[in-house]
Amino acid sequence: MTKVKSLDDLRKMRDAVKSKLDLREKGDKAEKVVQIKVSMATCGIASGAKEIMTYFIEELEHRSIEGVVTQTGCMGYCYAEPTIEVTLPGEDPVVFGFVDTKKASEIIEKYIKKGELVDGIIPASYETIDKEKTK
Amino acid sequence: MAKFKNHILVCAGTGCRASQSELIVENLNRAIEDNNLGDEVQVVRTGCFGFCEKGPVVKMMPDNTFYVQVTPADASELVTEHIVKGRKVNRLLYVDPDSHKVISDSKEMGFYKKQIRIALRNCGFINPENVDEYIARDGYAALGKALTEMTPEQVIKEIIDSGLRGRGGGGFPTGLKWDITRKVKADQKYVVCNADEGDPGAFMDRSILEGDPHSVIEAMAINGYCTGASKGLVYIRAEYPLAIERLKIAIKQAREYGLLGENIFGSDFCFDIELRYGAGAFVCGEETSLIHSMEGLRGEPNVKPPFPSESGYKGKPTNVNNVETYANIPVILLNGSKWFSAIGTEKSKGTKVFALAGKVNNVGLIEVPMGTTLREVIFDIGGGIKDGKKFKAVQTGGPSGGCLTEKHLDIPIDYDSLLACGSMMGSGGMIVMDEDDCMVAMAKFYLEFTVEESCGKCTPCRIGNKRLHEILEKITQGKGTKEDLTLLRNLSYVIKDTSLCGLGQTSPNPVLSTMENFADEYEAHVVDGKCPAGQCKALMQYVIDPEACVGCTLCSRVCPVDAISGEKKMAHIINPAICIKCGACMEKCKFNAISIQ
Ligand SMILES: Cc1cc2nc3c(=O)[nH]c(=O)nc-3n(C[C@H](O)[C@H](O)[C@H](O)COP(=O)(O)O)c2cc1C
Ligand code: SF4
């Protein structure tokens, strides 16, 4: 395991993981892959986020779609759990609420495959501070 | 890839739906058909835009045009003008109330995004179980900067200059606390993170630990460097298994990278963190009880001073801060105190996370700049009151706080304004109540909680709160008198003035603030024997309207206690002395002849 021994190490590591994450997002081919984040805080899990995450992992495989499914923390839309964020290559992320397996299937078929939006989008209601500024 | 050229997003949040957004969707679809655009344009329903006061809201994609207060009649014009001819429908665009300028691009609507996420910056973005994702977003860079480029005094000065105040409830200036802990001389000091979060209905701290555990770990290490502590302890309630799990993973990963442990960043600073579990007592969130609980003693507070910063865990100087307070630290160091202190009000800087709950449409976790008004939080971000009911009050500060009403809706939320209104910031619970909520019953609910949670060390809190609760119970039973109201008020002041810790000193707040803001409601209970909100069962009566009653006898047959009498085909009567108010009769009556009064 590499140890961080100086601020320089950390910076190198940050750049390395950034490009690694970028690679994960884009894939090593020219075509980029779709990214799905499932909100998995207590509220999300209580309303079935785990099943949804598993569903996406299995269904992307079944339907031969290349994608990365990861978990993340609370997005704040507790009234609409489970919530997921889907980022299609080159597009802004889109958040969907009240995702059950039926909705999930619809999202895969319509949004992920064809780029058609489906009912249940949650407009981002907040700004996150721009970390790029800090460099 | 068959792709629609245009999308029309229609808000289908509860607020907009109440103002006919469904009909707008229908009409848009019809207009699209009429113009043969079925293959090019798609209408999509979305969740709440957080802009309900101007609803229904319609957004055109991909050009981000934002239309407000759209009516079903506007639908065909939106399609023929905006989509077909590519011209904006000016009269439906948003006009900025300050500059009177028309704003069409939602990206320029800064005001529309009322939330800024600082403490929650990574929640919902990164995978909390992967330290790499935290590092990719500049994680641990603040610790590195502090250790290699700054002295402890410089770091503390940044924190003081930022104006950050404790988010655990008290609002003590964080930098000052760090400085006090730093100046006390001792062979060993401790850094404690208060993750007890006992306020009913609150889940801000849990969400931060579940979504971004590294930010708290990093900040604790920075605190250790500033105060001269080598050991950190997170006091977390055992009821938070997921947060505990993610913290454990995060601590392990930080150790593997050498971000915790010996000689961090090649400096001679060493720091490590352990977890301590709480059993979920509210009083253990109070810092001195928390420390006792960690020492294996009873979770009872003691008199301050000495403050934990002077003599805390095992008698050593101990810096106690709240989870959210810590989560702000790394960004302050990276972006600078100036950046942080530009957000918020004069005396309350930065943002505050709230757990918005109760009778509002968009229950959730929100983070707003200090100075945002309650109206913006409840009606814009929260999407207004459920089922179109009327707003009545909002409780901030949990069992220690008070209720705020209609007349407080436009005050800016910060430590001092809330205190001035008889409530407090508290840790961030915010419970919204509507016209159906009885304020006496609400005060009783919180007193029930405090009676349960009082540690019993001092008499005013142990016995006084119990008496308060009994009087409230009496009033909700309809047996209260005017003298009880005086007693309630006097006793409240005695408890506030004579209790040992913050729990007892604040527990009568819900009583006092409801008495202040809803005096007539208390009066109605004791004088008229009525509960205006219709919540106190003992004060309600089921009554049969003799005009509407046809004498079908159904009600008298379902009444489990035979309280209803009357001849067939004649109006029936309910005997209130026997009635147990189960409501079975009202449910069965086919003629709507039975009501509650
Ligand atoms: C009854 C009572 C309960 C408290 N519960 C909490 C709590 O759950 N979490 C918390 O951070 N602070 C709580 N506090 C405040 C702590 O005593 C302490 O002020 C705080 O942890 C300091 O951190 P801060 O300056 O970062 O806010 C409580 C105080 C009282 C009197
Ligand atoms: S005020 Fe209540 S909780 Fe605090 S020490 Fe006294 S009895 Fe215990």
CSV table of N, CA, C and O and ligand atoms in Angstrom, one decimal, chain B residues 283 301 453-459 461-462 465 499-505, ligand 2:
chain,number,residue,atom,x,y,z
B,283,VAL,N,-29.3,13.1,26.8
B,283,VAL,CA,-28.4,13.9,27.7
B,283,VAL,C,-27.0,13.6,27.4
B,283,VAL,O,-26.1,14.4,27.6
B,301,PRO,N,-24.3,15.1,33.4
B,301,PRO,CA,-23.5,16.2,33.2
B,301,PRO,C,-22.9,16.7,34.5
B,301,PRO,O,-23.3,16.3,35.6
B,453,GLU,N,-36.0,11.5,29.1
B,453,GLU,CA,-34.5,11.6,28.9
B,453,GLU,C,-33.8,12.4,30.0
B,453,GLU,O,-32.6,12.4,30.0
B,454,SER,N,-34.5,13.0,30.9
B,454,SER,CA,-33.8,13.7,32.0
B,454,SER,C,-33.0,12.7,32.8
B,454,SER,O,-33.4,11.6,33.1
B,455,CYS,N,-31.7,13.0,33.1
B,455,CYS,CA,-30.9,12.1,33.8
B,455,CYS,C,-31.2,11.9,35.2
B,455,CYS,O,-30.8,11.0,35.9
B,456,GLY,N,-31.9,12.9,35.8
B,456,GLY,CA,-32.4,12.8,37.1
B,456,GLY,C,-31.4,13.3,38.2
B,456,GLY,O,-31.6,13.3,39.4
B,457,LYS,N,-30.3,13.9,37.7
B,457,LYS,CA,-29.3,14.4,38.7
B,457,LYS,C,-29.8,15.5,39.5
B,457,LYS,O,-29.6,15.6,40.7
B,458,CYS,N,-30.6,16.5,38.9
B,458,CYS,CA,-31.0,17.6,39.7
B,458,CYS,C,-32.6,17.7,39.7
B,458,CYS,O,-33.3,17.3,38.8
B,459,THR,N,-33.0,18.2,40.9
B,459,THR,CA,-34.5,18.1,41.2
B,459,THR,C,-35.4,18.9,40.2
B,459,THR,O,-36.4,18.4,39.8
B,461,CYS,N,-35.3,19.6,37.1
B,461,CYS,CA,-35.5,18.9,35.9
B,461,CYS,C,-36.2,17.6,36.1
B,461,CYS,O,-37.2,17.3,35.4
B,462,ARG,N,-35.7,16.8,37.0
B,462,ARG,CA,-36.3,15.5,37.3
B,462,ARG,C,-37.8,15.5,37.6
B,462,ARG,O,-38.6,14.9,37.1
B,465,ASN,N,-40.1,18.8,35.3
B,465,ASN,CA,-40.6,18.4,34.0
B,465,ASN,C,-41.8,17.4,34.1
B,465,ASN,O,-42.7,17.5,33.2
B,499,SER,N,-32.0,24.5,36.7
B,499,SER,CA,-31.5,23.2,36.3
B,499,SER,C,-30.0,23.3,36.0
B,499,SER,O,-29.4,24.3,35.7
B,500,LEU,N,-29.4,22.1,36.2
B,500,LEU,CA,-27.9,22.1,36.1
B,500,LEU,C,-27.4,22.2,34.6
B,500,LEU,O,-26.5,22.9,34.3
B,501,CYS,N,-28.0,21.4,33.7
B,501,CYS,CA,-27.4,21.4,32.4
B,501,CYS,C,-28.4,21.9,31.4
B,501,CYS,O,-29.6,22.2,31.6
B,502,GLY,N,-27.9,22.0,30.1
B,502,GLY,CA,-28.7,22.5,29.0
B,502,GLY,C,-30.0,21.8,28.8
B,502,GLY,O,-31.0,22.4,28.4
B,503,LEU,N,-30.1,20.5,29.2
B,503,LEU,CA,-31.4,19.8,28.9
B,503,LEU,C,-32.5,20.5,29.8
B,503,LEU,O,-33.5,20.8,29.2
B,504,GLY,N,-32.3,20.6,31.1
B,504,GLY,CA,-33.3,21.2,31.9
B,504,GLY,C,-33.5,22.7,31.7
B,504,GLY,O,-34.6,23.2,31.7
B,505,GLN,N,-32.4,23.3,31.4
B,505,GLN,CA,-32.5,24.8,31.1
B,505,GLN,C,-33.3,25.1,29.9
B,505,GLN,O,-33.8,26.3,29.8
C,2,SF4,S1,-30.9,19.4,34.0
C,2,SF4,FE1,-31.9,17.4,33.8
C,2,SF4,S2,-30.6,16.3,32.4
C,2,SF4,FE2,-29.4,18.1,33.1
C,2,SF4,S3,-28.4,17.3,34.9
C,2,SF4,FE3,-30.3,18.1,35.7
C,2,SF4,S4,-31.6,16.3,35.7
C,2,SF4,FE4,-29.9,15.8,34.5
